[in-house]
Every structure is written in C-alpha cells, then in structure tokens.
C-alpha cells in the first residue's frame, strides 16, 4: 500500500506550477543545470557525429552485431544490505528499469515483457528516458508503455521519474502509460506497520531546478530511497540521509572498449557513477546500464540491464 506525502489538491497545484516551468525550459535554447547553463547546440553536434559513426559501423559490418547486442537484455540480480531497514521490508524486491527508450528498436516492449514476466517483485521503479528522441512526438510510446505496465505486476506500485529525453506532457498521460510519476515528490510505502519513503525528482541533467533539492529534504523515516534520472544529486541525497539512490542515464556508456570503459557516459560526477553499485557515506547507489538504447540502436561491450534488487536487513 502506498500514499503520497502531499494531499491531492497540493499535488495538483505543485504539478501545475512545475508543468509551466518545465514547458518553458523545454522550449528555450538553454537549459539550466546545477552549475549554471548549457547550450543545446552540443547535442546537435553529438547527433551529427553519431550519424557519421553509424555509417562507419554499417560499412564495416559491425552494425548488425551491435543491434543484436542491444536486443539482448540481461537480468541483473543483487542483494543490498541495510542495518536500518524496517523489519517488514526485509526481503523487499525492487524491479529497477531505466532508460527504456522503448521506440528505439521495433518490438522492444515485447523483449522487455519476456524478461519481466518471469520475475517477482514488490515495487517497480523507473528512472526516466522512455522515448528515443529528446524532442518531438511522444504519443507513439504511450501504447507500448501501457502494454508493458500490464505485465509489471508490482503489488506495492509502479513509480517513475522523468529523464532528459522526456517531456512534461507525459505527466498528463499517467493512466495511458501506466506509470505514477514522482515529480519532486515523495510516496510512503506501508507494510505490516512499517514504512519506507521513496522520493522522485525531475531530471537534473537538462531540467534542473532547486525543487529537485527541496524535495529531498525529508525527515522522520528509517529508510529512504531516492529515484533520480542521473547520479547528479547523489551527494545531496547522501547528506539528506537517503539510504539507496537509484539512477540510470549513462547506459553504462552503451558503446565501451573491450575492458568496459565507455567512450561516452554523459555524466560528469566521476567514473564510479558510470554503472553498477557505488557508495557515498552510508548511502548505497546504483547506476543502471539501462534497458534500451538511444542515439543509435547498438551496444558493444555493455549489456542492456533489468535490475532486480532485494533489500535485506
Ligand atoms: Fe537514456
């Protein structure tokens, strides 16, 4: 069972203010980040370089190999131990899905469904990036997301945050996509007299606002989980006594050298945040390599990942 911290009227009012602000950010040439502002022009250059790289892969015959790799999704199971975990949540299972980019590969939803239907979990947490592109239409992803949501049987709920590829307009279609969005807000999960808190922020990579920091100012919980698209707010979450921080965004690099080093990770917090488990103080963090792909539909030396996390006391 879950309940939002804010009442429904307060949530509606906050969501409206956020939507107005986000719509402005999505429609101007500069996007705020924690360190100031950055231009979107770097993205256009990146897209141009990707096109050249795609042509090279096709000429050399590596494209099909990389495409096959991108369609091979692995289930990564791990157990994380926390001495302060409330007893009722011992053995609690989280299905963590990040960076679905569900329209990058035709029929990709079916590949994800094939994997998740064999898993049992209590809650599903999605950490952003549902479509391939960073702008344009999104209506075409609602149906595959809705179908996928039917197969995600999470008794305690399915919660999602937005990534830098997502538009504020998706918040209007929570029912159609089957996702309950956490936009700089928190939800309590209640179980056998115990409770934990899950806080989800808006994407800090392209749409940072101080509201993302404010929503992490939560007190009075034995165990707190932060959901953020990128690792950028990890230090803040650790200072605010969060226990677990789940993110994605990096795709683990998506294209890596043989020893696993990414050519690009699109994050500047440090290479320990590229993928997998990391720690800041007493907080444990996990960066998913992502389920899907963006840019071009290939992976090399970097497996697509569905993560099943078991919490243990
Ligand atoms: Fe992504």
mmCIF file of N, CA and C and ligand atoms in Angstrom, residues 98-101 127-132 163-165 229 248-251 254 290 292-294, ligand 1:
data_model
loop_
_atom_site.group_PDB
_atom_site.id
_atom_site.type_symbol
_atom_site.label_atom_id
_atom_site.label_comp_id
_atom_site.label_asym_id
_atom_site.label_seq_id
_atom_site.Cartn_x
_atom_site.Cartn_y
_atom_site.Cartn_z
ATOM 1 N N UNK A 98 15.525 1.357 -16.156
ATOM 2 C CA UNK A 98 15.946 2.705 -16.529
ATOM 3 C C UNK A 98 16.152 2.795 -18.033
ATOM 4 N N UNK A 99 15.936 3.987 -18.560
ATOM 5 C CA UNK A 99 16.270 4.259 -19.963
ATOM 6 C C UNK A 99 15.654 3.228 -20.919
ATOM 7 N N UNK A 100 14.331 3.109 -20.849
ATOM 8 C CA UNK A 100 13.664 2.139 -21.739
ATOM 9 C C UNK A 100 13.842 2.516 -23.210
ATOM 10 N N UNK A 101 13.790 3.810 -23.508
ATOM 11 C CA UNK A 101 13.880 4.263 -24.919
ATOM 12 C C UNK A 101 13.113 3.266 -25.800
ATOM 13 N N UNK A 127 13.526 4.887 -13.831
ATOM 14 C CA UNK A 127 14.294 6.124 -13.658
ATOM 15 C C UNK A 127 14.543 6.872 -14.984
ATOM 16 N N UNK A 128 13.473 7.033 -15.753
ATOM 17 C CA UNK A 128 13.489 8.003 -16.838
ATOM 18 C C UNK A 128 13.964 7.540 -18.200
ATOM 19 N N UNK A 129 13.727 8.420 -19.180
ATOM 20 C CA UNK A 129 14.058 8.213 -20.589
ATOM 21 C C UNK A 129 13.215 7.088 -21.208
ATOM 22 N N UNK A 130 12.013 7.478 -21.639
ATOM 23 C CA UNK A 130 11.082 6.480 -22.170
ATOM 24 C C UNK A 130 11.048 6.479 -23.695
ATOM 25 N N UNK A 131 11.435 7.604 -24.308
ATOM 26 C CA UNK A 131 11.433 7.650 -25.772
ATOM 27 C C UNK A 131 12.876 7.808 -26.278
ATOM 28 N N UNK A 132 13.040 7.649 -27.582
ATOM 29 C CA UNK A 132 14.382 7.734 -28.180
ATOM 30 C C UNK A 132 14.885 9.180 -28.262
ATOM 31 N N UNK A 163 13.217 11.590 -17.430
ATOM 32 C CA UNK A 163 14.616 11.778 -17.798
ATOM 33 C C UNK A 163 14.769 12.950 -18.748
ATOM 34 N N UNK A 164 15.977 13.135 -19.261
ATOM 35 C CA UNK A 164 16.228 14.275 -20.149
ATOM 36 C C UNK A 164 15.639 14.063 -21.546
ATOM 37 N N UNK A 165 15.182 12.843 -21.859
ATOM 38 C CA UNK A 165 14.514 12.595 -23.142
ATOM 39 C C UNK A 165 12.999 12.752 -23.041
ATOM 40 N N UNK A 229 17.020 10.561 -12.377
ATOM 41 C CA UNK A 229 17.470 10.034 -13.670
ATOM 42 C C UNK A 229 18.991 9.887 -13.734
ATOM 43 N N UNK A 248 20.055 6.089 -13.650
ATOM 44 C CA UNK A 248 20.494 5.493 -14.922
ATOM 45 C C UNK A 248 21.176 6.567 -15.726
ATOM 46 N N UNK A 249 20.668 6.817 -16.925
ATOM 47 C CA UNK A 249 21.111 7.900 -17.805
ATOM 48 C C UNK A 249 22.388 7.573 -18.591
ATOM 49 N N UNK A 250 23.334 6.920 -17.959
ATOM 50 C CA UNK A 250 24.639 6.712 -18.611
ATOM 51 C C UNK A 250 24.591 5.613 -19.668
ATOM 52 N N UNK A 251 23.630 4.707 -19.563
ATOM 53 C CA UNK A 251 23.572 3.490 -20.391
ATOM 54 C C UNK A 251 24.848 2.666 -20.197
ATOM 55 N N UNK A 254 27.015 2.454 -23.176
ATOM 56 C CA UNK A 254 26.374 1.836 -24.363
ATOM 57 C C UNK A 254 27.398 1.281 -25.353
ATOM 58 N N UNK A 290 20.897 0.556 -18.101
ATOM 59 C CA UNK A 290 19.717 0.860 -18.923
ATOM 60 C C UNK A 290 19.216 -0.350 -19.670
ATOM 61 N N UNK A 292 17.217 0.102 -22.600
ATOM 62 C CA UNK A 292 17.227 0.434 -24.020
ATOM 63 C C UNK A 292 18.460 1.205 -24.447
ATOM 64 N N UNK A 293 18.356 1.733 -25.654
ATOM 65 C CA UNK A 293 19.479 2.463 -26.255
ATOM 66 C C UNK A 293 18.957 3.771 -26.852
ATOM 67 N N UNK A 294 19.843 4.736 -26.967
ATOM 68 C CA UNK A 294 19.496 5.969 -27.669
ATOM 69 C C UNK A 294 20.651 6.338 -28.580
HETATM 70 FE FE1 LIG B 1 18.847 7.338 -21.656
#
